Coordinates of C-alpha atoms in Angstrom, one line a residue:
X1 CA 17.7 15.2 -46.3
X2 CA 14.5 12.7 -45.8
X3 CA 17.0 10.2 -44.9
X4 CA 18.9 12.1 -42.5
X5 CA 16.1 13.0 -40.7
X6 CA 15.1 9.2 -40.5
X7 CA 18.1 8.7 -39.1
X8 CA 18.3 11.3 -37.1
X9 CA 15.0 10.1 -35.3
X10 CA 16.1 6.9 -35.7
X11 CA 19.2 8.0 -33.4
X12 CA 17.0 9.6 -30.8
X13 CA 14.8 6.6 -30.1
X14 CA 17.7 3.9 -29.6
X15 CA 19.5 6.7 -27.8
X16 CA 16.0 6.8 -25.5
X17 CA 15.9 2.7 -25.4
X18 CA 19.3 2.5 -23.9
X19 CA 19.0 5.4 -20.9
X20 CA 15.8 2.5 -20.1
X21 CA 18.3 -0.1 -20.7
X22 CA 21.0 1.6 -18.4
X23 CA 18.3 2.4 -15.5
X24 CA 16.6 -1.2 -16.1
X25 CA 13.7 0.2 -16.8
X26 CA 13.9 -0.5 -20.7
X27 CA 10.4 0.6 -21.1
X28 CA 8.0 0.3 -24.4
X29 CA 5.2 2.6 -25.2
X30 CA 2.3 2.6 -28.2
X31 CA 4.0 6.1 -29.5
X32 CA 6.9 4.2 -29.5
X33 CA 5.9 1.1 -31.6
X34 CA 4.3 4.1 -33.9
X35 CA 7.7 5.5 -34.4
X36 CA 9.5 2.0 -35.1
X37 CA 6.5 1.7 -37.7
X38 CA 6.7 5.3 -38.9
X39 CA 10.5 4.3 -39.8
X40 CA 9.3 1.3 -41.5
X41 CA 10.5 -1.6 -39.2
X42 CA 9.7 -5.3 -40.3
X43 CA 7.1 -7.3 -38.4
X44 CA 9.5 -9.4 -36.8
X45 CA 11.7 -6.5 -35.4
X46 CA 8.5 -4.9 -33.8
X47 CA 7.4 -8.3 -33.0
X48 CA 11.0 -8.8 -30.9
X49 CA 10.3 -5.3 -29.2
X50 CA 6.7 -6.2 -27.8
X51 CA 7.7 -9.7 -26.5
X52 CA 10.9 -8.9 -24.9
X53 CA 10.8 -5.5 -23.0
X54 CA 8.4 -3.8 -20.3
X55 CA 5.3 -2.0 -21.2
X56 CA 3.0 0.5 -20.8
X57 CA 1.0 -0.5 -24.0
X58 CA -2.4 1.2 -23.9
X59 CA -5.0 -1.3 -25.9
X60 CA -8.2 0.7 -25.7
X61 CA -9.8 0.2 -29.2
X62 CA -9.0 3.8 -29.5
X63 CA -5.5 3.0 -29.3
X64 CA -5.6 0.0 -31.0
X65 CA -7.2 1.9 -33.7
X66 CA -4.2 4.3 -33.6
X67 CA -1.7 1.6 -33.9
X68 CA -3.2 -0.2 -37.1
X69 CA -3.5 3.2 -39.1
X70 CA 0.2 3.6 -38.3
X71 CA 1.0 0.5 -40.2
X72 CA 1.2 -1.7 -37.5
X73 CA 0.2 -5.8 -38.1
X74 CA -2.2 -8.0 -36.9
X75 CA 0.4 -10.3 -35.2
X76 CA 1.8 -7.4 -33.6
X77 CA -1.3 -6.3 -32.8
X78 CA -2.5 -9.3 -31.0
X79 CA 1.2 -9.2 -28.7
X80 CA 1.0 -5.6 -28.3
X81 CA -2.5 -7.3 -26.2
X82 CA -1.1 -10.4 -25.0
X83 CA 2.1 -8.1 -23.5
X84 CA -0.1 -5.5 -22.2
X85 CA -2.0 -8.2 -20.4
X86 CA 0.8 -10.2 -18.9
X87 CA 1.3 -8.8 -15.5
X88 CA 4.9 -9.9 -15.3
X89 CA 5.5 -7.6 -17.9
X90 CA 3.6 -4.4 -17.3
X91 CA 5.8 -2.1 -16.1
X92 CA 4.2 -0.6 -12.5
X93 CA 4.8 2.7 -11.2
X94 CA 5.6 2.3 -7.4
X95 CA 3.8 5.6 -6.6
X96 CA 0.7 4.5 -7.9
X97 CA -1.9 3.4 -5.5
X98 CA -3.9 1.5 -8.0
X99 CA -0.8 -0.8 -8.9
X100 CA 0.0 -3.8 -7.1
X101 CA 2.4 -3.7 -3.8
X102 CA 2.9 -6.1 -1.3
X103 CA 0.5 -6.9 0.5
X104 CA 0.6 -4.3 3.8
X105 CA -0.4 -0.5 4.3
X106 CA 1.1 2.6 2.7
X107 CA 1.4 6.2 2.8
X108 CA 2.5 9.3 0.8
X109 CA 5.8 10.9 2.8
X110 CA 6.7 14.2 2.2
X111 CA 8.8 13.6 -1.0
X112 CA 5.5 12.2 -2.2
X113 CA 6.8 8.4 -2.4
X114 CA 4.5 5.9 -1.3
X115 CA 6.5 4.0 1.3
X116 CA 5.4 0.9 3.7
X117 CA 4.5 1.7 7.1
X118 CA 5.7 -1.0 9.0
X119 CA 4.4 -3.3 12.0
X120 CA 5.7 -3.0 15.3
X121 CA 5.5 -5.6 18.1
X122 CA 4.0 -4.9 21.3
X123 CA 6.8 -5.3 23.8
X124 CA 4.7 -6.1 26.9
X125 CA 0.8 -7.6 27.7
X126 CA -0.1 -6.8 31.0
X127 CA -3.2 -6.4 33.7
X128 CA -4.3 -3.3 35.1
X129 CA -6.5 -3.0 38.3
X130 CA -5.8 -7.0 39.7
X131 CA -5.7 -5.5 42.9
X132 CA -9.1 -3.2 42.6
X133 CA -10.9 -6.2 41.8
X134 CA -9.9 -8.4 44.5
X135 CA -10.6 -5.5 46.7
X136 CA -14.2 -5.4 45.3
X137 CA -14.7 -9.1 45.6
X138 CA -14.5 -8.9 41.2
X139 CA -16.5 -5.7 40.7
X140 CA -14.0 -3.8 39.3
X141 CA -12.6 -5.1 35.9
X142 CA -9.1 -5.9 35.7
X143 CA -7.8 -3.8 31.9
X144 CA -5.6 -5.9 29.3
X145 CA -2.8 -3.7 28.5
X146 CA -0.4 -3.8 25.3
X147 CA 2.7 -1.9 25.5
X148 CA 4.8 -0.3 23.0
X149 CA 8.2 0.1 23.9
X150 CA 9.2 4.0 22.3
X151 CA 7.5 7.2 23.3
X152 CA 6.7 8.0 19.6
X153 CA 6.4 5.7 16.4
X154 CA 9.2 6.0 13.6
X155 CA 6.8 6.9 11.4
X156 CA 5.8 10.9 12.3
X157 CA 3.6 12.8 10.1
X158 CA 2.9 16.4 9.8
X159 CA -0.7 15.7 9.9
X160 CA -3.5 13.1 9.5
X161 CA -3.3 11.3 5.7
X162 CA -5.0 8.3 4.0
X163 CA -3.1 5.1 4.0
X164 CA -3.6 2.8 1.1
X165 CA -4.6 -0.7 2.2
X166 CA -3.5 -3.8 -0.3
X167 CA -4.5 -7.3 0.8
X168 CA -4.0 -10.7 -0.6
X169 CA -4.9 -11.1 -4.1
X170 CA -1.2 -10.5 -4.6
X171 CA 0.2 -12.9 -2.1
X172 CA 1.6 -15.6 -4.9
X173 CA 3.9 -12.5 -6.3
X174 CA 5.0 -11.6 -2.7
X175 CA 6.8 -13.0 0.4
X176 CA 4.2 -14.8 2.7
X177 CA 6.5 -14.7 5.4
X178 CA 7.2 -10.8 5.6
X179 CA 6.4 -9.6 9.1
X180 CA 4.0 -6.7 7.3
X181 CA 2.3 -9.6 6.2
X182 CA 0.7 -9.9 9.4
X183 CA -3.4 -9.8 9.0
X184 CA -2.9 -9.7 5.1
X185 CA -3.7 -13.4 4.4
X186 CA -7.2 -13.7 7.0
X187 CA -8.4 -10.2 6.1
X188 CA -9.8 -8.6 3.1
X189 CA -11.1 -5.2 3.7
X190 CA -10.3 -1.9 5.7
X191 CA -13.5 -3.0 8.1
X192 CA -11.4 -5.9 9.7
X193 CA -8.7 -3.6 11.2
X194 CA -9.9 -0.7 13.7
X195 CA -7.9 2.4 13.9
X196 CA -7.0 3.6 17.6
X197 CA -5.3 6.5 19.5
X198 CA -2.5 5.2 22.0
X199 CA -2.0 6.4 25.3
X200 CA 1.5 7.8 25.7
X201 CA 3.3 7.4 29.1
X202 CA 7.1 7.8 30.3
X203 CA 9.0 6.1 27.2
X204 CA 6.3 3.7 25.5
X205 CA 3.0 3.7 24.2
X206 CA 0.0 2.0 25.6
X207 CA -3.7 0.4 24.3
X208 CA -6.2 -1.5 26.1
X209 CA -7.2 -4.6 23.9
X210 CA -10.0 -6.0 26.8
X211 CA -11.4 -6.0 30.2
X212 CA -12.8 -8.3 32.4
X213 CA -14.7 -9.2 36.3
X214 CA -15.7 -11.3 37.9
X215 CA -19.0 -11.5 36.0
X216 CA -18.1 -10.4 32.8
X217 CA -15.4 -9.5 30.1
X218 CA -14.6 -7.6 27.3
X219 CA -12.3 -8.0 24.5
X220 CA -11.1 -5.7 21.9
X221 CA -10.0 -2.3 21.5
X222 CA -12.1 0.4 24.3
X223 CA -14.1 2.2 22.1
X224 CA -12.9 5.6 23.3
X225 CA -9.8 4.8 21.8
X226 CA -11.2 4.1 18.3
X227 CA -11.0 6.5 15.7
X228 CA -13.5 6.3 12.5
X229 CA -12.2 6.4 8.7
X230 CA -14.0 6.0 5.2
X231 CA -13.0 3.5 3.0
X232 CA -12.6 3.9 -0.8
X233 CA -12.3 0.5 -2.9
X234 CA -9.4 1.6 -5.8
X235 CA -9.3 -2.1 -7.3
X236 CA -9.7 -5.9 -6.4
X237 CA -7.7 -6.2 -2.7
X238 CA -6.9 -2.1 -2.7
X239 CA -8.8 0.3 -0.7
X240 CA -8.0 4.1 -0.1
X241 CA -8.4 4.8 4.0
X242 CA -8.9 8.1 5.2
X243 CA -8.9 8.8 9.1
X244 CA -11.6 11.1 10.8
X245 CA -10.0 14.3 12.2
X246 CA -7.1 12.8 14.1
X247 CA -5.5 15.2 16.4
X248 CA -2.2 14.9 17.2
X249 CA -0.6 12.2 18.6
X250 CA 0.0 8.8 18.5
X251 CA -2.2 6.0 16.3
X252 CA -1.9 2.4 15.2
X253 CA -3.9 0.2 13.0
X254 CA -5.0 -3.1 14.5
X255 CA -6.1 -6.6 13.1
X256 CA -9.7 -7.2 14.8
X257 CA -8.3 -10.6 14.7
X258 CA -5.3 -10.1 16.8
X259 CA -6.3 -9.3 20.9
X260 CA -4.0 -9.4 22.8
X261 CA -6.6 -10.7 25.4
X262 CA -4.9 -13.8 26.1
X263 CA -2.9 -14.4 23.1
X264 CA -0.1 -12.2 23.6
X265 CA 1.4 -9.2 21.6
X266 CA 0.2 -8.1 18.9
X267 CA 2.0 -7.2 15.7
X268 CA 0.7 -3.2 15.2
X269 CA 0.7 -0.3 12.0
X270 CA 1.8 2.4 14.4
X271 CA 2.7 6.4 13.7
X272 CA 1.8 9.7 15.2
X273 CA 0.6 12.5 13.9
X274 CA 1.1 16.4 14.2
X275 CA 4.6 16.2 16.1
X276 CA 7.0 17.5 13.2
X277 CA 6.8 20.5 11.1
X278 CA 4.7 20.9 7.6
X279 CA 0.8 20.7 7.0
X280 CA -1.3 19.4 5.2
X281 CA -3.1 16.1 3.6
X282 CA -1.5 14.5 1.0
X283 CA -3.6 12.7 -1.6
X284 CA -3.4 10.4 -4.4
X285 CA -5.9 9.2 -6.6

């Protein structure tokens, strides 16, 4: 009967490893490396396990401390460490905020799926108020203008959310030449981007990125545009933002270091907020 029931659990746990194998997600776990021990695997067979597949090893000395009384070496020990260590072969939840994406800013959708909210490229740059300044002999200040083509952003949310900011610690793991790479390689915090309400006319969206007359100018976002947001440091490079009562309508995240005052368009995070159905923050910690 003991021996059935070895093989028995013996049955379930290969019968576990291959689902993992047949997702590609083959997946090892310290409760499994207790079970292989448990059944009274050799060294070298647990040793084969740890070096080859994905983890989620926990190697607190708790844990650790777990593992030994199970029967568990001291060479599988020390690459039950070295695995857990090695970031190409931690195995990384894509919903977790805390683990490493691409460099770019994220969001929770309703499924609860952190997806990538995209850049989108200001279609126009343009003056506003040439003439009213001419007229005043340069009194009146001519207003840079960056245009969004699209009366609303793709992405809409039900209501205002944090957005999870990862910068470029990461960058040799990811493509440098992504488009949502934009403002990830100069900047390194939250504080360099500032957070703005658009103004929405017939079909596109609009911001004012400077000002100028003829005896002074202005550049950057008008600050009754801005919208204020706290900024939570997760890890190294990964910060939790949450927006300041944002009403609804439509927002965009912009590199300080990208005006369009006589550079061109910019590259911009936009959404809107509070134009479909559902309520309510979403949060992960």
């Amino acid at each position: 009967m003991k021996t059935n029931a070895l093989l028995t659990v013996l049955l379930a746990i290969l019968l576990c490893a291959s689902a993992r194998q047949a997702q590609g997600q083959e997946v090892l776990t310290n409760a499994d490396l207790i079970q292989l021990a448990e059944l009274g695997m050799g060294e070298s067979i647990i040793l084969s396990r740890v070096e080859t597949a994905a983890n989620t090893f926990d190697v607190s000395t708790s844990a650790l401390i777990a593992l030994k009384r199970a029967g568990l070496t001291d060479p599988v020990l020390a690459a039950v460490v070295k695995a857990a260590n090695d970031p190409a072969r931690k195995a990384v939840d894509a919903n977790d905020p805390k683990a490493p994406h691409r460099p770019g800013i994220y969001y929770f959708d309703e499924a609860g799926q952190l997806v990538e909210l995209l850049p989108t490229v200001a279609s126009q740059g343009k003056d506003k108020g040439r003439l009213a300044t001419a007229l005043t002999y340069g009194l009146a200040k001519t207003t840079v203008v960056a245009r969004i083509s699209g009366a609303q952003a793709r992405a809409q949310l039900p209501a205002a959310r944090e957005f999870y900011f990862y910068f470029n610690q990461q960058q040799a793991a990811f493509d440098q030449n992504s488009i949502a790479f934009y403002g990830f390689q100069q900047a390194t915090s939250p504080n360099e981007f500032t957070l703005a309400r658009l103004d929405e006319t017939a079909g596109a969206r609009e911001i004012e990125m400077g000002s100028a007359n003829a005896f002074s100018s202005e550049d950057g976002i008008d600050e009754k545009h801005a919208r204020s947001f706290d900024i939570e440091q997760l890890a190294p490079g990964i910060f939790k933002v949450t927006p300041q009562n944002l009403e609804a309508g439509e927002y965009c995240f912009v590199y300080a270091g990208g005006s369009a005052h006589g550079h061109g368009p910019n590259k911009l995070f936009d959404f809107g907020v509070g134009k479909v159905s559902g309520t309510g923050v979403i949060s992960r910690q």
